[in-house]
mmCIF file with all atom_site columns, C-alpha atoms in Angstrom:
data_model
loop_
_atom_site.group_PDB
_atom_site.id
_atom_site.type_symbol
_atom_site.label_atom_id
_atom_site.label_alt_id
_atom_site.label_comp_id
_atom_site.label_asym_id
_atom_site.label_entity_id
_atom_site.label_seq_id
_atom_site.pdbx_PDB_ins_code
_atom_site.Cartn_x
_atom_site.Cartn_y
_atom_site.Cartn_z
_atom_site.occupancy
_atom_site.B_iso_or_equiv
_atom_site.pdbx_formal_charge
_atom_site.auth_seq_id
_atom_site.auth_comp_id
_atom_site.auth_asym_id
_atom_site.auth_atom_id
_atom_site.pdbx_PDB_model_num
ATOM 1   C CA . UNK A 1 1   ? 50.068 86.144 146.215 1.00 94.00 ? 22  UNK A CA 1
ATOM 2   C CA . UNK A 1 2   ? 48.849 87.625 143.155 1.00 96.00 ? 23  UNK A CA 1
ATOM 3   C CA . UNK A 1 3   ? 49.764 86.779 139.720 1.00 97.00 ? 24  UNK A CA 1
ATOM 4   C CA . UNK A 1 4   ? 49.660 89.490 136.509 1.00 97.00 ? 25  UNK A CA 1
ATOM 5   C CA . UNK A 1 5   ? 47.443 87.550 134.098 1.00 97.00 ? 26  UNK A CA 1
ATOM 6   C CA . UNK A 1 6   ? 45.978 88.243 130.439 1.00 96.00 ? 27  UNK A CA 1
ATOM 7   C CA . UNK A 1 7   ? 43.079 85.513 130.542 1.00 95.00 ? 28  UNK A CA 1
ATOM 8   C CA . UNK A 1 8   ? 41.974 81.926 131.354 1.00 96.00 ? 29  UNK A CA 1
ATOM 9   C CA . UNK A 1 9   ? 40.685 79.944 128.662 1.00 94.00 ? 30  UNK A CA 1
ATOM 10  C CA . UNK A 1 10  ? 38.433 77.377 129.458 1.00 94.00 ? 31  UNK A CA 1
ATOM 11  C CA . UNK A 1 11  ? 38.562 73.617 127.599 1.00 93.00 ? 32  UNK A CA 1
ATOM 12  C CA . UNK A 1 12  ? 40.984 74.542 125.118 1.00 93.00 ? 33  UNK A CA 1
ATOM 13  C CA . UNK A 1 13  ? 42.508 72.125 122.773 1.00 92.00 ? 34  UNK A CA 1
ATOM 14  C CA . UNK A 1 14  ? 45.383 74.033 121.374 1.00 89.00 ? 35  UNK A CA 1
ATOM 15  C CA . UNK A 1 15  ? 47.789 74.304 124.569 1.00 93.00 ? 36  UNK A CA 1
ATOM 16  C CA . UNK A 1 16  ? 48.230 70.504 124.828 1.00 94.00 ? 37  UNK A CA 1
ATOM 17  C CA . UNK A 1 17  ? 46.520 67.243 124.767 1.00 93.00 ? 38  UNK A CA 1
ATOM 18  C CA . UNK A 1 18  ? 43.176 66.898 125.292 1.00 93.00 ? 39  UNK A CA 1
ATOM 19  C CA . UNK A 1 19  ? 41.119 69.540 127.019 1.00 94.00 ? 40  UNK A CA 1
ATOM 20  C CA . UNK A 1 20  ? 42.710 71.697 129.171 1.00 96.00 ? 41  UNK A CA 1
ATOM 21  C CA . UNK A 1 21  ? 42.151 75.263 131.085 1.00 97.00 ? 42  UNK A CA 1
ATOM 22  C CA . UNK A 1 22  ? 44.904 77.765 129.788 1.00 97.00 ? 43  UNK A CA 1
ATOM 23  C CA . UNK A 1 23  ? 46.315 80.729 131.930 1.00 97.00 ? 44  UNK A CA 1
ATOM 24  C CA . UNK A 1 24  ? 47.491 83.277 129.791 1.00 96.00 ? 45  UNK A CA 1
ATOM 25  C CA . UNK A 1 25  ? 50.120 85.454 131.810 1.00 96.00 ? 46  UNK A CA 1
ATOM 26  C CA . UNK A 1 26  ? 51.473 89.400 130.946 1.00 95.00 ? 47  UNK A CA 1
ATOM 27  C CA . UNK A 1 27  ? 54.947 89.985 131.071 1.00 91.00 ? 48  UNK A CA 1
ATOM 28  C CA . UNK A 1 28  ? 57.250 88.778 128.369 1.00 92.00 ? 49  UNK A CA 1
ATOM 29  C CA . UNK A 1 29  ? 61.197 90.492 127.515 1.00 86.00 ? 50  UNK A CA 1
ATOM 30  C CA . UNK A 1 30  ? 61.272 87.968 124.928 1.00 83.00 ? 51  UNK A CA 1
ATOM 31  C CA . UNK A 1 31  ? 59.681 90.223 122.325 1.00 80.00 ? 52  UNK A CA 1
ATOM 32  C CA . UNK A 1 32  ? 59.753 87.154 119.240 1.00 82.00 ? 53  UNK A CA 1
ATOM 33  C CA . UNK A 1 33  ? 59.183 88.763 115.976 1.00 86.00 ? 54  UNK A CA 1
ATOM 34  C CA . UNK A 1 34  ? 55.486 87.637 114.809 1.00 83.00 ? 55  UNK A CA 1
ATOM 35  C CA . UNK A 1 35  ? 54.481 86.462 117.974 1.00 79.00 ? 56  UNK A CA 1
ATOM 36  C CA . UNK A 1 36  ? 51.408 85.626 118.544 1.00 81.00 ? 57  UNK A CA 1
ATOM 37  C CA . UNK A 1 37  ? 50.104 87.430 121.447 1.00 83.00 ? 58  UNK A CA 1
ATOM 38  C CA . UNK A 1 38  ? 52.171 90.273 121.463 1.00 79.00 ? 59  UNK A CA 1
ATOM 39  C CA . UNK A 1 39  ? 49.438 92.494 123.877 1.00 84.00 ? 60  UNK A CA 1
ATOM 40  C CA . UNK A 1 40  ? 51.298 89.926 126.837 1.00 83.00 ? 61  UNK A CA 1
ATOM 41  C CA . UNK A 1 41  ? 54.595 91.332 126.567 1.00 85.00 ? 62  UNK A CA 1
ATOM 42  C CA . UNK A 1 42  ? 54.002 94.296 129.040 1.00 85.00 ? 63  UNK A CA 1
ATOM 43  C CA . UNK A 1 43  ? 52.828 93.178 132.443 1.00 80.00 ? 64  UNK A CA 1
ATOM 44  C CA . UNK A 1 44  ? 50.586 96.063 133.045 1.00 87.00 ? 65  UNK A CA 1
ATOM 45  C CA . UNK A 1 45  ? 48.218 94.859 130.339 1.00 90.00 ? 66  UNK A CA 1
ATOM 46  C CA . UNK A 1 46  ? 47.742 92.130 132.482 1.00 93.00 ? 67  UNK A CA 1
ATOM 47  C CA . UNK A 1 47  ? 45.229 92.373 136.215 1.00 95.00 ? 68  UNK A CA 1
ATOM 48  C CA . UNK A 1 48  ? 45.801 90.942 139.433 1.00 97.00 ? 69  UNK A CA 1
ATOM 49  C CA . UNK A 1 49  ? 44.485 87.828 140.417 1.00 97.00 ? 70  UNK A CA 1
ATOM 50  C CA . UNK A 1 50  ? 45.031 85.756 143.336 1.00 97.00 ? 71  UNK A CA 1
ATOM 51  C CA . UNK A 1 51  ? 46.589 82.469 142.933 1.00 98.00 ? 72  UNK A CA 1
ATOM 52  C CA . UNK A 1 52  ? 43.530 81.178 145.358 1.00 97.00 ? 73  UNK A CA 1
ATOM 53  C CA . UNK A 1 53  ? 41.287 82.337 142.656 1.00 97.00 ? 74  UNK A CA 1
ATOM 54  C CA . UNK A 1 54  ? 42.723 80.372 139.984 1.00 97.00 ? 75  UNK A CA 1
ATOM 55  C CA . UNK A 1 55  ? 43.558 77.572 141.915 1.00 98.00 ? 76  UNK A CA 1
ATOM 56  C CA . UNK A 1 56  ? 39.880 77.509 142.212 1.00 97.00 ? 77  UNK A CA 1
ATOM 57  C CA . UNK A 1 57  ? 38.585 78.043 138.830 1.00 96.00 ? 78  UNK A CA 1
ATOM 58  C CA . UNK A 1 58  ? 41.524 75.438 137.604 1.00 96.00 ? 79  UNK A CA 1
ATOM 59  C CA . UNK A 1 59  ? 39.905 72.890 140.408 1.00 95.00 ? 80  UNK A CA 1
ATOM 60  C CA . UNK A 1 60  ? 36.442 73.593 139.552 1.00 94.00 ? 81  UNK A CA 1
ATOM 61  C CA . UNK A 1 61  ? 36.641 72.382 135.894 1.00 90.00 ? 82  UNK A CA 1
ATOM 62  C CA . UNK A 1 62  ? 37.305 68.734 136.460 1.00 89.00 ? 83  UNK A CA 1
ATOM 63  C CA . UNK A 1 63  ? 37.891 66.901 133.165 1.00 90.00 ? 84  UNK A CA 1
ATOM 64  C CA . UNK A 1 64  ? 40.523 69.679 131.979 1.00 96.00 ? 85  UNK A CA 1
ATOM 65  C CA . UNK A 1 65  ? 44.210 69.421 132.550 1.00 97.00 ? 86  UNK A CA 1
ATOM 66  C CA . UNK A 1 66  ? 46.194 73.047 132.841 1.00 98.00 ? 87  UNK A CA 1
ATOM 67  C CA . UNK A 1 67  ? 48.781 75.374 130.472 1.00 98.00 ? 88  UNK A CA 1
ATOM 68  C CA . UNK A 1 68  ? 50.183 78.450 131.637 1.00 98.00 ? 89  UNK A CA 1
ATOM 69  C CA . UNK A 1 69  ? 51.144 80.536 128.778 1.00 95.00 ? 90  UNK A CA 1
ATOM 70  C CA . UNK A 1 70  ? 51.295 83.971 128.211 1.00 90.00 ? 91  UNK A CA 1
ATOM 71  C CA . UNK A 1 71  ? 53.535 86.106 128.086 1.00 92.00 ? 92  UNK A CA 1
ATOM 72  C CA . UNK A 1 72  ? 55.837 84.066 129.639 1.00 96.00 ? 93  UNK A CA 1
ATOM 73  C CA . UNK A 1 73  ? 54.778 82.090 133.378 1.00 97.00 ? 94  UNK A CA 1
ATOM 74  C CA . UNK A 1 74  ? 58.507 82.227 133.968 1.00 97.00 ? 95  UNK A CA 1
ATOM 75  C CA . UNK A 1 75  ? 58.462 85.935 134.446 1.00 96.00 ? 96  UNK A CA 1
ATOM 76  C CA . UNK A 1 76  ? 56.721 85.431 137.552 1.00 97.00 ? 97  UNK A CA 1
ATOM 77  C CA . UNK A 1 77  ? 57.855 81.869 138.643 1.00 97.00 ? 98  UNK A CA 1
ATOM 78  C CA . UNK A 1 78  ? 57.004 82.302 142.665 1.00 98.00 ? 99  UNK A CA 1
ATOM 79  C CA . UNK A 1 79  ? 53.497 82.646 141.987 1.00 97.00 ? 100 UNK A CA 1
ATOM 80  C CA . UNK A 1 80  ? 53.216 80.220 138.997 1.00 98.00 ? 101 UNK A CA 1
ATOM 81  C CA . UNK A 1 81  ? 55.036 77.836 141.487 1.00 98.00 ? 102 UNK A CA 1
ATOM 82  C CA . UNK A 1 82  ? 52.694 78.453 144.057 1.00 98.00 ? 103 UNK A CA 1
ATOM 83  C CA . UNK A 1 83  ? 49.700 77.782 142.164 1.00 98.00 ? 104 UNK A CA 1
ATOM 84  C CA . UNK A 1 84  ? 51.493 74.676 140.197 1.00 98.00 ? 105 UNK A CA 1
ATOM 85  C CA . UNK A 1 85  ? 52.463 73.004 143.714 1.00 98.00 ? 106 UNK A CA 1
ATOM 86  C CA . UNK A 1 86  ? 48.754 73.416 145.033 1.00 98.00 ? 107 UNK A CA 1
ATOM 87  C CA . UNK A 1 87  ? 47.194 72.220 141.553 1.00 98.00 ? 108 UNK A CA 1
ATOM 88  C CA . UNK A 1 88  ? 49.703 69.464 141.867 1.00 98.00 ? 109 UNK A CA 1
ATOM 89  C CA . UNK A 1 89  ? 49.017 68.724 145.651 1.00 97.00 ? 110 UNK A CA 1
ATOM 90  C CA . UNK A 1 90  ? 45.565 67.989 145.186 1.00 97.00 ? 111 UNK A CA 1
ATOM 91  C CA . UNK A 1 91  ? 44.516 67.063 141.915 1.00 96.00 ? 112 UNK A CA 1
ATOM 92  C CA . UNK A 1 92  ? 46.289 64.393 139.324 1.00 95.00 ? 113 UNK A CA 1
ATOM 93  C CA . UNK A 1 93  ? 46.081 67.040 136.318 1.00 97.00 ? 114 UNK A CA 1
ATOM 94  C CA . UNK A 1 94  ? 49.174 67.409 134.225 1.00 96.00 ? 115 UNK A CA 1
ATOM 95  C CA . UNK A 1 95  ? 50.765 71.360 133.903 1.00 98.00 ? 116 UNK A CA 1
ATOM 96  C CA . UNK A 1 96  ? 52.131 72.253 130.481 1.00 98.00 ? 117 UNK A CA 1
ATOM 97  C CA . UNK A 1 97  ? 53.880 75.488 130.872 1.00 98.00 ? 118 UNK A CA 1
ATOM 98  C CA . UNK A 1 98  ? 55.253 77.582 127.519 1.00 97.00 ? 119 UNK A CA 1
ATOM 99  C CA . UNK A 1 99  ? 58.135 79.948 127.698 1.00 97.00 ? 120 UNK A CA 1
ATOM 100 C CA . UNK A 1 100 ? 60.483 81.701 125.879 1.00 96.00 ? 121 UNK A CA 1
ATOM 101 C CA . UNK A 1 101 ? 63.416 80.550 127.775 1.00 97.00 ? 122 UNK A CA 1
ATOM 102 C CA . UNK A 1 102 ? 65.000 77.434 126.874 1.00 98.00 ? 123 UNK A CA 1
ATOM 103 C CA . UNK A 1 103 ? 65.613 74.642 129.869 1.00 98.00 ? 124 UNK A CA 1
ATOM 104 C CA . UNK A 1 104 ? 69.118 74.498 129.853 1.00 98.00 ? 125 UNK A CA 1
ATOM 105 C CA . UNK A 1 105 ? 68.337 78.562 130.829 1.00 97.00 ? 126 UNK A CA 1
ATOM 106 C CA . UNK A 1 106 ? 65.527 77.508 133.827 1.00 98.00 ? 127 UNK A CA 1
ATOM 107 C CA . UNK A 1 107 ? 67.523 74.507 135.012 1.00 97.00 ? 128 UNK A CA 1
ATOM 108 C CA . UNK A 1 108 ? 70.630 76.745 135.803 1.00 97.00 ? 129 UNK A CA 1
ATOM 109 C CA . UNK A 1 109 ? 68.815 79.567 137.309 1.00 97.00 ? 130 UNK A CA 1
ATOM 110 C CA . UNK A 1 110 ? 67.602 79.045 141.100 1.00 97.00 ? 131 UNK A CA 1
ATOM 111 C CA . UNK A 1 111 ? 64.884 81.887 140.593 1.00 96.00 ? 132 UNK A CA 1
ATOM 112 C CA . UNK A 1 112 ? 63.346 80.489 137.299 1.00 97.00 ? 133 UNK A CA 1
ATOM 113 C CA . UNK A 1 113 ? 63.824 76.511 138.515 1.00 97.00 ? 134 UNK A CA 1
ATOM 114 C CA . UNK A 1 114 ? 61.425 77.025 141.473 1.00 98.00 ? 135 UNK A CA 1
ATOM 115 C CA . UNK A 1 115 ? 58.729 76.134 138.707 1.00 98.00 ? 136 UNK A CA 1
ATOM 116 C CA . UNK A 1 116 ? 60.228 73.153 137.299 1.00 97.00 ? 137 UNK A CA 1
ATOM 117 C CA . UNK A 1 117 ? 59.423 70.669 139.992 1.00 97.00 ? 138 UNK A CA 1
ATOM 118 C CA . UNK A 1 118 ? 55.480 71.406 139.270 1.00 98.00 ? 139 UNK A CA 1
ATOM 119 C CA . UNK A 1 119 ? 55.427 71.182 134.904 1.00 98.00 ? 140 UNK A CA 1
ATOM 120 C CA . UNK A 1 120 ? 54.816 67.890 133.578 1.00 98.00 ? 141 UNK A CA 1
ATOM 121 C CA . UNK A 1 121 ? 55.731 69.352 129.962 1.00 98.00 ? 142 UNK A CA 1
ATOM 122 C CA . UNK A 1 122 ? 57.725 72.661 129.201 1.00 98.00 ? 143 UNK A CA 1
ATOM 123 C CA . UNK A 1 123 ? 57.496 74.341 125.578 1.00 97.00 ? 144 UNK A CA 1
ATOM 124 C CA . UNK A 1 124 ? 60.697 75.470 125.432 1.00 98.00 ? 145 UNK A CA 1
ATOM 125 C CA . UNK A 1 125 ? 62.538 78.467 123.301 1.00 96.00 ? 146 UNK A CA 1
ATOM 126 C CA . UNK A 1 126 ? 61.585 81.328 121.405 1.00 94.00 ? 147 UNK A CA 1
ATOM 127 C CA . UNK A 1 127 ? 59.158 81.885 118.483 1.00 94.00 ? 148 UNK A CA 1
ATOM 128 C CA . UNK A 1 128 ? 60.977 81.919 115.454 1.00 94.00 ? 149 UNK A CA 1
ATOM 129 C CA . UNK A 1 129 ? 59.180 83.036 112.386 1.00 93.00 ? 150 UNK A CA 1
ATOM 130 C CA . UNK A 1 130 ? 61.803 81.712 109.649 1.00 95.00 ? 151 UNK A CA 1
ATOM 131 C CA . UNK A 1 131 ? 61.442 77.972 111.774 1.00 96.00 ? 152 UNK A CA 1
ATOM 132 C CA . UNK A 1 132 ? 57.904 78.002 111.622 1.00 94.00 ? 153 UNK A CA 1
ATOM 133 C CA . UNK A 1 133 ? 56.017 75.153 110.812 1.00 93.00 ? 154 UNK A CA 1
ATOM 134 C CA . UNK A 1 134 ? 51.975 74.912 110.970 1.00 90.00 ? 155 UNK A CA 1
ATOM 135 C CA . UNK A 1 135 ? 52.347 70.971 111.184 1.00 89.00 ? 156 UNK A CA 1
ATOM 136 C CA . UNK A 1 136 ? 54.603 71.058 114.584 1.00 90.00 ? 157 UNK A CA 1
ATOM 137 C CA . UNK A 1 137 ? 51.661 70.531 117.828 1.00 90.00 ? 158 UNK A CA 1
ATOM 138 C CA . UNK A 1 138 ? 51.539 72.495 120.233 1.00 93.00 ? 159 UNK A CA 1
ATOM 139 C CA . UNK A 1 139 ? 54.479 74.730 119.308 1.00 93.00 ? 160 UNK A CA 1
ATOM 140 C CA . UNK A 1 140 ? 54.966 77.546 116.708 1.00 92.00 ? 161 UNK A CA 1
ATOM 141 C CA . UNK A 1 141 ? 58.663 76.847 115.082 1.00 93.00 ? 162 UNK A CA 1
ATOM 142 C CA . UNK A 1 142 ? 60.892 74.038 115.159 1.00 95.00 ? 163 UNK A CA 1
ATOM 143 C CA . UNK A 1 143 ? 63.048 75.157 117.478 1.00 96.00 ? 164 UNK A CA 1
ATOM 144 C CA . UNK A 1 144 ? 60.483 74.829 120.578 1.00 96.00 ? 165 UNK A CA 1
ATOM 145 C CA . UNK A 1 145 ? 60.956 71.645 122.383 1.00 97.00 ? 166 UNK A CA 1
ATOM 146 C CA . UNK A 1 146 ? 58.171 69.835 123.926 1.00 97.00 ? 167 UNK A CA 1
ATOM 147 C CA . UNK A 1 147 ? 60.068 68.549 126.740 1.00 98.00 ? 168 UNK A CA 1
ATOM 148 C CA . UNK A 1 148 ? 59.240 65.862 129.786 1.00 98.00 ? 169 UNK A CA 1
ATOM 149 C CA . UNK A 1 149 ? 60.063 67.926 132.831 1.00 98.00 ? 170 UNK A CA 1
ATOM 150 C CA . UNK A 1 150 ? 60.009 64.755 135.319 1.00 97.00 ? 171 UNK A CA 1
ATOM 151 C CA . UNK A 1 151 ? 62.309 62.616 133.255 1.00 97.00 ? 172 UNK A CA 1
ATOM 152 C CA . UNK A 1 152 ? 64.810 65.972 132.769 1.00 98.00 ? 173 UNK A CA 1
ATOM 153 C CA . UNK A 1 153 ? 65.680 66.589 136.026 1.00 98.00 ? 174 UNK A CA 1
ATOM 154 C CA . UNK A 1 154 ? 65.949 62.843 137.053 1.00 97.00 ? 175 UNK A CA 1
ATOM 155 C CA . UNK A 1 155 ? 68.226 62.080 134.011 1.00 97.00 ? 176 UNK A CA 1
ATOM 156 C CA . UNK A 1 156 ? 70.253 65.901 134.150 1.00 97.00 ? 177 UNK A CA 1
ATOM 157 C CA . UNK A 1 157 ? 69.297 66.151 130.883 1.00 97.00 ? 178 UNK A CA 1
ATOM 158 C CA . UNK A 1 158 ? 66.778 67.531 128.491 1.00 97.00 ? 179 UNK A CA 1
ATOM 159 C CA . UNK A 1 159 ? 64.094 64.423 127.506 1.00 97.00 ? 180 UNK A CA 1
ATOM 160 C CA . UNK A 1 160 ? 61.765 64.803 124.750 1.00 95.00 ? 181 UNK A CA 1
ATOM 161 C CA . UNK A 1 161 ? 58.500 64.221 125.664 1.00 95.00 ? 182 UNK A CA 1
ATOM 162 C CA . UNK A 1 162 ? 57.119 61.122 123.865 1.00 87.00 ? 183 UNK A CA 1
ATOM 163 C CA . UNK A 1 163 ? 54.146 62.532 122.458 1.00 82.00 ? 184 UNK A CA 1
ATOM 164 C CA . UNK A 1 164 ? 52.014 60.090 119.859 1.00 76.00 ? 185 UNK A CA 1
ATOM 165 C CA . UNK A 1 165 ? 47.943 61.227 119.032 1.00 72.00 ? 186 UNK A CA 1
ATOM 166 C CA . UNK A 1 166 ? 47.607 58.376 117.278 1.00 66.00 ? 187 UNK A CA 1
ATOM 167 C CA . UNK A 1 167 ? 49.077 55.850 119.715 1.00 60.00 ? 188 UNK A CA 1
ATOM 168 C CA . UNK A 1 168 ? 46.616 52.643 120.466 1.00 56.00 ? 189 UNK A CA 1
ATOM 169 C CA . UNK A 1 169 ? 47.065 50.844 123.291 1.00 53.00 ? 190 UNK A CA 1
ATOM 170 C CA . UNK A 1 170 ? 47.901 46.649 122.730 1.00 58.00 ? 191 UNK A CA 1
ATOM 171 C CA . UNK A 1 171 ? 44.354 46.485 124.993 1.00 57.00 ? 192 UNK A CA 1
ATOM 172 C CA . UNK A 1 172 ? 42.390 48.116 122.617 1.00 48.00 ? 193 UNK A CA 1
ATOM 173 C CA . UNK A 1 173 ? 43.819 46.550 119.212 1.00 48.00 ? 194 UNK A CA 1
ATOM 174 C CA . UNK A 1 174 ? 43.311 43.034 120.959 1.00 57.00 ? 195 UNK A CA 1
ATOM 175 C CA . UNK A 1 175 ? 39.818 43.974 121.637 1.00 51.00 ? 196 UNK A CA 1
ATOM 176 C CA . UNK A 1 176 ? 39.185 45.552 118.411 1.00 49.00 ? 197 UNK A CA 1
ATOM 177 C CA . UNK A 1 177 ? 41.686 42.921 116.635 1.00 54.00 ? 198 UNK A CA 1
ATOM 178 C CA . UNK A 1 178 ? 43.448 45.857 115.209 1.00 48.00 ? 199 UNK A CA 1
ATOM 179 C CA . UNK A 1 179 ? 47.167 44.900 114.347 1.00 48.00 ? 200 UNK A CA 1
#
């Protein structure tokens, strides 16, 4: 199966925690005023590549975890599930996937769900340039949710994903005597 894709970004810091390898889709209906990568929204700007060969490139760069973004991943969700099921299958990274849809939307919808299973965080909802806020990480306006997938679906409702950058473990404040 091929996938309609913009670009992959290599060891990007700006599509989730840490370091991670970014898969920038084509194809978004969404159309948010002031978005940011408004050359994804038709799916012909995209090209065809085979979810073996990003499979591979995802596998091949070892210390980065993944993002699909776009455009919108859940535009094509059968090959975005494909590739997040095999990433998943054999490596322990963690998939961040951004969309325009909100869960409640994906949840409710068998085509869009088949993805779910596979995302360890989903940026949820529109851009929204009058709810923007340049202090909100990893999403663009404060209506975006960054939501734990795994604890969603188990619960049957949406769960915020607990996300702290400055969190330090009670290991490393005994060690350091930090308190």
């Amino acid at each position: 199966m091929k996938l309609m894709i913009m670009d992959v970004i290599e060891y990007t810091t700006s599509d989730g925690p840490g370091f991670r390898t970014s898969i920038y889709c084509s194809g978004c209906w969404h159309a948010c005023k002031n978005c940011q990568n408004p050359q994804t929204w038709r799916l012909e700007n995209g090209h065809a590549v085979d979810v073996e060969e990003l499979y591979n490139q995802v596998v091949r760069n070892e210390m980065a975890d993944v993002t699909f973004s776009g455009g919108d991943p859940f535009y094509q969700p059968l090959g975005f599930a494909m590739l997040a099921k095999k990433i998943k299958e054999t490596t322990n990274k963690t998939i961040w996937c951004y969309t325009g849809f909100v869960y409640e939307q994906i949840v409710n919808d068998p085509k869009l769900s088949v993805l779910l299973p596979y995302i360890d965080v989903l940026v949820d909802g529109e851009f929204v340039q009058s709810l923007h806020d340049p202090d909100l990480l990893f999403r663009g306006s404060s209506n975006q949710r960054l939501i734990d997938v795994k604890k969603s679906l188990k619960a049957g409702f949406v769960v915020d994903y607990d996300y702290n950058p400055f969190y330090i473990s009670s290991e490393i404040k005994e060690k350091n005597r930090i308190f």
